[in-house]
PDB file of C-alpha atoms in Angstrom:
ATOM      1  CA  MET A   1    -115.049-155.131-125.889  1.00  0.00           C
ATOM      2  CA  THR A   2    -115.964-155.916-122.168  1.00  0.00           C
ATOM      3  CA  GLN A   3    -116.218-153.229-119.940  1.00  0.00           C
ATOM      4  CA  PRO A   4    -114.340-153.403-116.631  1.00  0.00           C
ATOM      5  CA  TRP A   5    -117.643-153.017-114.604  1.00  0.00           C
ATOM      6  CA  MET A   6    -118.798-156.413-116.366  1.00  0.00           C
ATOM      7  CA  GLY A   7    -116.423-158.704-114.397  1.00  0.00           C
ATOM      8  CA  GLY A   8    -116.659-161.978-115.797  1.00  0.00           C
ATOM      9  CA  ALA A   9    -119.095-161.096-118.394  1.00  0.00           C
ATOM     10  CA  ASN A  10    -117.181-163.253-120.802  1.00  0.00           C
ATOM     11  CA  LEU A  11    -117.120-166.595-119.075  1.00  0.00           C
ATOM     12  CA  PRO A  12    -119.076-169.349-120.847  1.00  0.00           C
ATOM     13  CA  GLY A  13    -122.511-169.585-119.216  1.00  0.00           C
ATOM     14  CA  ILE A  14    -122.786-166.184-118.061  1.00  0.00           C
ATOM     15  CA  ARG A  15    -122.952-163.887-120.942  1.00  0.00           C
ATOM     16  CA  GLY A  16    -126.244-164.020-122.657  1.00  0.00           C
ATOM     17  CA  THR A  17    -127.838-166.508-120.477  1.00  0.00           C
ATOM     18  CA  SER A  18    -130.668-167.523-122.314  1.00  0.00           C
ATOM     19  CA  THR A  19    -134.211-167.686-120.916  1.00  0.00           C
ATOM     20  CA  SER A  20    -134.635-171.360-121.531  1.00  0.00           C
ATOM     21  CA  ARG A  21    -131.419-172.013-119.901  1.00  0.00           C
ATOM     22  CA  TYR A  22    -132.480-170.212-116.956  1.00  0.00           C
ATOM     23  CA  VAL A  23    -135.794-171.474-116.396  1.00  0.00           C
ATOM     24  CA  ALA A  24    -134.349-174.891-116.815  1.00  0.00           C
ATOM     25  CA  LEU A  25    -131.681-174.051-114.177  1.00  0.00           C
ATOM     26  CA  VAL A  26    -134.425-172.994-111.790  1.00  0.00           C
ATOM     27  CA  ALA A  27    -136.617-176.214-112.401  1.00  0.00           C
ATOM     28  CA  VAL A  28    -133.501-178.436-111.903  1.00  0.00           C
ATOM     29  CA  LEU A  29    -132.595-176.771-108.645  1.00  0.00           C
ATOM     30  CA  THR A  30    -136.034-176.551-107.416  1.00  0.00           C
ATOM     31  CA  ALA A  31    -136.610-180.073-108.498  1.00  0.00           C
ATOM     32  CA  LEU A  32    -133.764-181.131-106.300  1.00  0.00           C
ATOM     33  CA  PHE A  33    -134.396-179.172-103.275  1.00  0.00           C
ATOM     34  CA  THR A  34    -137.692-180.304-103.229  1.00  0.00           C
ATOM     35  CA  ALA A  35    -137.211-183.837-103.683  1.00  0.00           C
ATOM     36  CA  TYR A  36    -134.263-183.866-101.059  1.00  0.00           C
ATOM     37  CA  GLY A  37    -136.444-181.745 -98.590  1.00  0.00           C
ATOM     38  CA  TYR A  38    -139.379-184.263 -98.752  1.00  0.00           C
ATOM     39  CA  VAL A  39    -137.131-187.131 -97.883  1.00  0.00           C
ATOM     40  CA  SER A  40    -135.379-185.014 -95.306  1.00  0.00           C
ATOM     41  CA  SER A  41    -138.837-183.853 -93.834  1.00  0.00           C
ATOM     42  CA  ILE A  42    -139.387-187.540 -93.024  1.00  0.00           C
ATOM     43  CA  GLU A  43    -136.184-189.549 -92.418  1.00  0.00           C
ATOM     44  CA  PHE A  44    -133.531-187.000 -91.362  1.00  0.00           C
ATOM     45  CA  ARG A  45    -135.669-183.932 -89.639  1.00  0.00           C
ATOM     46  CA  THR A  46    -134.983-185.931 -85.912  1.00  0.00           C
ATOM     47  CA  VAL A  47    -131.378-185.491 -86.560  1.00  0.00           C
ATOM     48  CA  THR A  48    -130.744-182.554 -89.141  1.00  0.00           C
ATOM     49  CA  ARG A  49    -133.521-180.323 -87.581  1.00  0.00           C
ATOM     50  CA  SER A  50    -133.808-179.336 -91.073  1.00  0.00           C
ATOM     51  CA  LEU A  51    -130.403-177.428 -91.021  1.00  0.00           C
ATOM     52  CA  ASP A  52    -129.293-179.664 -94.263  1.00  0.00           C
ATOM     53  CA  LEU A  53    -132.247-177.823 -96.069  1.00  0.00           C
ATOM     54  CA  PHE A  54    -130.951-174.344 -94.617  1.00  0.00           C
ATOM     55  CA  PHE A  55    -127.612-175.153 -95.952  1.00  0.00           C
ATOM     56  CA  LEU A  56    -128.497-176.077 -99.530  1.00  0.00           C
ATOM     57  CA  LEU A  57    -130.778-172.966-100.044  1.00  0.00           C
ATOM     58  CA  PRO A  58    -128.136-170.536-100.089  1.00  0.00           C
ATOM     59  CA  ALA A  59    -126.032-172.819-102.024  1.00  0.00           C
ATOM     60  CA  PHE A  60    -128.602-173.404-104.671  1.00  0.00           C
ATOM     61  CA  PHE A  61    -129.129-169.485-104.721  1.00  0.00           C
ATOM     62  CA  ALA A  62    -125.577-168.899-104.897  1.00  0.00           C
ATOM     63  CA  ILE A  63    -125.513-171.459-107.976  1.00  0.00           C
ATOM     64  CA  LEU A  64    -128.449-169.732-109.656  1.00  0.00           C
ATOM     65  CA  VAL A  65    -127.202-166.366-109.693  1.00  0.00           C
ATOM     66  CA  SER A  66    -123.499-166.603-110.347  1.00  0.00           C
ATOM     67  CA  LEU A  67    -124.337-169.101-113.628  1.00  0.00           C
ATOM     68  CA  THR A  68    -127.139-166.905-114.919  1.00  0.00           C
ATOM     69  CA  GLY A  69    -126.195-163.327-114.128  1.00  0.00           C
ATOM     70  CA  LYS A  70    -130.214-162.715-113.479  1.00  0.00           C
ATOM     71  CA  ARG A  71    -131.532-160.056-110.827  1.00  0.00           C
ATOM     72  CA  TRP A  72    -134.004-161.521-108.177  1.00  0.00           C
ATOM     73  CA  GLY A  73    -132.680-165.135-109.089  1.00  0.00           C
ATOM     74  CA  GLY A  74    -132.856-166.059-105.170  1.00  0.00           C
ATOM     75  CA  THR A  75    -136.172-164.220-104.857  1.00  0.00           C
ATOM     76  CA  ILE A  76    -137.737-166.070-107.616  1.00  0.00           C
ATOM     77  CA  LEU A  77    -135.969-169.526-106.900  1.00  0.00           C
ATOM     78  CA  GLY A  78    -137.310-169.074-102.997  1.00  0.00           C
ATOM     79  CA  THR A  79    -140.922-168.173-104.542  1.00  0.00           C
ATOM     80  CA  VAL A  80    -141.229-171.306-106.175  1.00  0.00           C
ATOM     81  CA  ILE A  81    -139.865-173.689-103.647  1.00  0.00           C
ATOM     82  CA  GLY A  82    -142.009-171.800-100.795  1.00  0.00           C
ATOM     83  CA  LEU A  83    -145.396-172.358-102.887  1.00  0.00           C
ATOM     84  CA  ILE A  84    -144.394-175.943-103.580  1.00  0.00           C
ATOM     85  CA  PHE A  85    -143.869-176.493 -99.750  1.00  0.00           C
ATOM     86  CA  LEU A  86    -146.906-174.407 -98.956  1.00  0.00           C
ATOM     87  CA  GLY A  87    -149.000-177.544 -99.176  1.00  0.00           C
ATOM     88  CA  THR A  88    -146.664-180.122 -98.463  1.00  0.00           C
ATOM     89  CA  PRO A  89    -147.088-182.127 -95.056  1.00  0.00           C
ATOM     90  CA  SER A  90    -144.338-180.967 -92.799  1.00  0.00           C
ATOM     91  CA  ALA A  91    -143.588-181.866 -88.788  1.00  0.00           C
ATOM     92  CA  GLY A  92    -147.330-183.193 -88.848  1.00  0.00           C
ATOM     93  CA  SER A  93    -149.011-180.257 -90.478  1.00  0.00           C
ATOM     94  CA  ASN A  94    -150.573-180.201 -93.912  1.00  0.00           C
ATOM     95  CA  PHE A  95    -150.378-176.259 -94.377  1.00  0.00           C
ATOM     96  CA  SER A  96    -146.674-174.834 -93.821  1.00  0.00           C
ATOM     97  CA  PRO A  97    -147.121-170.931 -94.168  1.00  0.00           C
ATOM     98  CA  HIS A  98    -143.894-170.595 -91.997  1.00  0.00           C
ATOM     99  CA  ILE A  99    -141.602-172.408 -94.583  1.00  0.00           C
ATOM    100  CA  THR A 100    -143.229-170.645 -97.553  1.00  0.00           C
ATOM    101  CA  ALA A 101    -142.510-166.964 -96.041  1.00  0.00           C
ATOM    102  CA  SER A 102    -139.118-168.110 -94.482  1.00  0.00           C
ATOM    103  CA  VAL A 103    -137.411-168.870 -98.074  1.00  0.00           C
ATOM    104  CA  ILE A 104    -139.259-166.414 -99.713  1.00  0.00           C
ATOM    105  CA  VAL A 105    -137.728-163.647 -97.271  1.00  0.00           C
ATOM    106  CA  ASN A 106    -134.273-165.929 -97.734  1.00  0.00           C
ATOM    107  CA  GLY A 107    -134.253-165.484-101.402  1.00  0.00           C
ATOM    108  CA  LEU A 108    -135.437-161.647-101.322  1.00  0.00           C
ATOM    109  CA  VAL A 109    -132.724-160.565 -98.674  1.00  0.00           C
ATOM    110  CA  PHE A 110    -130.168-162.424-100.410  1.00  0.00           C
ATOM    111  CA  ASP A 111    -130.908-160.516-103.990  1.00  0.00           C
ATOM    112  CA  LEU A 112    -131.109-157.301-102.118  1.00  0.00           C
ATOM    113  CA  TYR A 113    -127.697-157.535-100.607  1.00  0.00           C
ATOM    114  CA  LEU A 114    -126.177-158.677-103.821  1.00  0.00           C
ATOM    115  CA  GLN A 115    -127.714-156.020-105.937  1.00  0.00           C
ATOM    116  CA  ARG A 116    -126.550-152.824-103.457  1.00  0.00           C
ATOM    117  CA  SER A 117    -123.167-154.635-102.305  1.00  0.00           C
ATOM    118  CA  GLY A 118    -121.456-152.898-105.362  1.00  0.00           C
ATOM    119  CA  GLY A 119    -120.202-155.952-106.905  1.00  0.00           C
ATOM    120  CA  SER A 120    -121.340-157.683-110.217  1.00  0.00           C
ATOM    121  CA  LEU A 121    -124.405-159.724-110.751  1.00  0.00           C
ATOM    122  CA  LEU A 122    -122.236-161.163-113.775  1.00  0.00           C
ATOM    123  CA  ASP A 123    -119.653-162.445-111.850  1.00  0.00           C
ATOM    124  CA  PRO A 124    -120.418-162.226-107.717  1.00  0.00           C
ATOM    125  CA  SER A 125    -117.379-162.522-105.467  1.00  0.00           C
ATOM    126  CA  ARG A 126    -117.261-165.494-103.385  1.00  0.00           C
ATOM    127  CA  LYS A 127    -116.981-162.747-100.413  1.00  0.00           C
ATOM    128  CA  HIS A 128    -120.375-161.407-101.647  1.00  0.00           C
ATOM    129  CA  LEU A 129    -122.002-164.602-102.192  1.00  0.00           C
ATOM    130  CA  VAL A 130    -121.052-165.916 -98.512  1.00  0.00           C
ATOM    131  CA  LEU A 131    -122.310-162.440 -97.074  1.00  0.00           C
ATOM    132  CA  ALA A 132    -125.593-162.658 -98.917  1.00  0.00           C
ATOM    133  CA  GLY A 133    -126.471-166.425 -97.972  1.00  0.00           C
ATOM    134  CA  THR A 134    -125.483-165.315 -94.083  1.00  0.00           C
ATOM    135  CA  LEU A 135    -127.920-162.266 -94.132  1.00  0.00           C
ATOM    136  CA  GLY A 136    -130.372-164.494 -96.086  1.00  0.00           C
ATOM    137  CA  ASN A 137    -130.385-167.210 -93.552  1.00  0.00           C
ATOM    138  CA  LEU A 138    -130.457-164.284 -90.654  1.00  0.00           C
ATOM    139  CA  ALA A 139    -133.676-163.042 -91.901  1.00  0.00           C
ATOM    140  CA  MET A 140    -135.024-166.578 -92.496  1.00  0.00           C
ATOM    141  CA  ALA A 141    -134.950-167.586 -88.921  1.00  0.00           C
ATOM    142  CA  PRO A 142    -136.916-165.064 -87.455  1.00  0.00           C
ATOM    143  CA  THR A 143    -139.395-164.774 -90.433  1.00  0.00           C
ATOM    144  CA  GLY A 144    -140.671-168.365 -89.727  1.00  0.00           C
ATOM    145  CA  LEU A 145    -140.532-167.974 -85.918  1.00  0.00           C
ATOM    146  CA  LEU A 146    -142.900-164.982 -86.380  1.00  0.00           C
ATOM    147  CA  VAL A 147    -145.211-166.755 -88.466  1.00  0.00           C
ATOM    148  CA  LEU A 148    -145.430-169.390 -86.367  1.00  0.00           C
ATOM    149  CA  GLN A 149    -146.318-167.409 -83.480  1.00  0.00           C
ATOM    150  CA  THR A 150    -148.987-165.829 -85.565  1.00  0.00           C
ATOM    151  CA  VAL A 151    -150.562-168.865 -86.121  1.00  0.00           C
ATOM    152  CA  GLY A 152    -150.623-169.795 -82.349  1.00  0.00           C
ATOM    153  CA  VAL A 153    -147.419-171.904 -82.141  1.00  0.00           C
ATOM    154  CA  PRO A 154    -145.158-169.722 -80.029  1.00  0.00           C
ATOM    155  CA  SER A 155    -141.392-170.867 -79.704  1.00  0.00           C
ATOM    156  CA  PRO A 156    -139.137-170.300 -76.382  1.00  0.00           C
ATOM    157  CA  ALA A 157    -136.448-167.924 -76.235  1.00  0.00           C
ATOM    158  CA  VAL A 158    -133.873-170.685 -76.739  1.00  0.00           C
ATOM    159  CA  ILE A 159    -135.494-171.859 -79.942  1.00  0.00           C
ATOM    160  CA  TRP A 160    -135.005-168.096 -81.042  1.00  0.00           C
ATOM    161  CA  ALA A 161    -131.034-168.217 -80.417  1.00  0.00           C
ATOM    162  CA  ILE A 162    -130.522-171.515 -81.376  1.00  0.00           C
ATOM    163  CA  ALA A 163    -132.068-170.539 -84.867  1.00  0.00           C
ATOM    164  CA  LEU A 164    -130.829-167.572 -85.215  1.00  0.00           C
ATOM    165  CA  ILE A 165    -127.036-168.593 -84.737  1.00  0.00           C
ATOM    166  CA  GLY A 166    -127.541-171.982 -85.984  1.00  0.00           C
ATOM    167  CA  ASP A 167    -129.188-171.085 -89.488  1.00  0.00           C
ATOM    168  CA  THR A 168    -126.814-167.919 -89.891  1.00  0.00           C
ATOM    169  CA  LEU A 169    -123.749-170.166 -89.900  1.00  0.00           C
ATOM    170  CA  VAL A 170    -124.923-172.610 -91.931  1.00  0.00           C
ATOM    171  CA  GLY A 171    -126.176-170.066 -94.457  1.00  0.00           C
ATOM    172  CA  ALA A 172    -122.570-169.068 -94.775  1.00  0.00           C
ATOM    173  CA  ALA A 173    -121.325-172.430 -95.198  1.00  0.00           C
ATOM    174  CA  GLY A 174    -123.982-173.207 -97.609  1.00  0.00           C
ATOM    175  CA  ALA A 175    -123.219-170.309-100.012  1.00  0.00           C
ATOM    176  CA  PHE A 176    -119.677-171.086 -99.521  1.00  0.00           C
ATOM    177  CA  PHE A 177    -120.306-174.492-101.051  1.00  0.00           C
ATOM    178  CA  GLY A 178    -122.105-173.480-103.752  1.00  0.00           C
ATOM    179  CA  THR A 179    -119.260-171.052-104.932  1.00  0.00           C
ATOM    180  CA  ILE A 180    -117.263-174.105-104.904  1.00  0.00           C
ATOM    181  CA  VAL A 181    -119.684-175.677-106.990  1.00  0.00           C
ATOM    182  CA  VAL A 182    -119.643-172.835-109.174  1.00  0.00           C
ATOM    183  CA  GLU A 183    -116.194-172.657-109.591  1.00  0.00           C
ATOM    184  CA  ARG A 184    -116.024-176.100-110.991  1.00  0.00           C
ATOM    185  CA  VAL A 185    -118.855-175.520-113.340  1.00  0.00           C
ATOM    186  CA  LYS A 186    -117.263-172.589-114.568  1.00  0.00           C
ATOM    187  CA  GLY A 187    -113.911-174.628-115.017  1.00  0.00           C
ATOM    188  CA  LEU A 188    -115.372-177.261-116.932  1.00  0.00           C
ATOM    189  CA  GLU A 189    -117.227-174.601-119.109  1.00  0.00           C
ATOM    190  CA  ALA A 190    -114.158-173.017-120.051  1.00  0.00           C
ATOM    191  CA  ARG A 191    -111.951-176.150-120.593  1.00  0.00           C
ATOM    192  CA  ARG A 192    -114.681-177.111-123.132  1.00  0.00           C
ATOM    193  CA  VAL A 193    -114.421-173.784-125.013  1.00  0.00           C
ATOM    194  CA  LEU A 194    -110.824-174.304-125.229  1.00  0.00           C
ATOM    195  CA  GLU A 195    -110.926-177.791-126.462  1.00  0.00           C
ATOM    196  CA  ALA A 196    -113.358-176.340-129.166  1.00  0.00           C
ATOM    197  CA  LYS A 197    -111.274-173.776-130.347  1.00  0.00           C
ATOM    198  CA  SER A 198    -108.099-176.110-130.421  1.00  0.00           C
ATOM    199  CA  ALA A 199    -110.114-178.684-132.419  1.00  0.00           C
ATOM    200  CA  VAL A 200    -111.360-176.042-134.921  1.00  0.00           C
ATOM    201  CA  ARG A 201    -107.487-174.774-135.033  1.00  0.00           C
ATOM    202  CA  VAL A 202    -106.470-178.289-135.943  1.00  0.00           C
ATOM    203  CA  ARG A 203    -109.369-179.075-138.674  1.00  0.00           C
ATOM    204  CA  VAL A 204    -108.043-175.507-140.295  1.00  0.00           C
TER     205      VAL A 204
END
């Protein structure tokens, strides 16, 4: 019997998510973000100012947490991505501690909000996911700028203002997009289950 607090625990792909499936999803999302991030930092950075990456990050956090129901999914994904980008050339530098710190803090804040929001990790609401993405990106912006300032690359006040406002709004949009992807995936999985049950009934 499904308890009320379990929300969508009986949905396909949510209940009893195996470790192998979880690791595979983390690997796929990491590979996608890393590949796109590398191309974006070289080809699109002057145009997007990395806002496309700040959009994808909360989207991937929302997808991972929603499809697995695992705790600390955003933190794990952010840590893996951050460590990969630590030694990746970015904006003329071969060492990017500000990127690593930013994405880890983003994932941590995303997870902490979801765990303390009172919702269910097994089926988080769109509202909670969007707020988590918003807060995660809000925390990410000053983290990266503070790390840069620590290593001797100060940023003017206008950059702080643009980062805080722009990154936060993009975070909300990215998380919202992630919820749309999740709904499509869950819909496809539910349809497959119904089709499989109908096929079994026909055979019987």
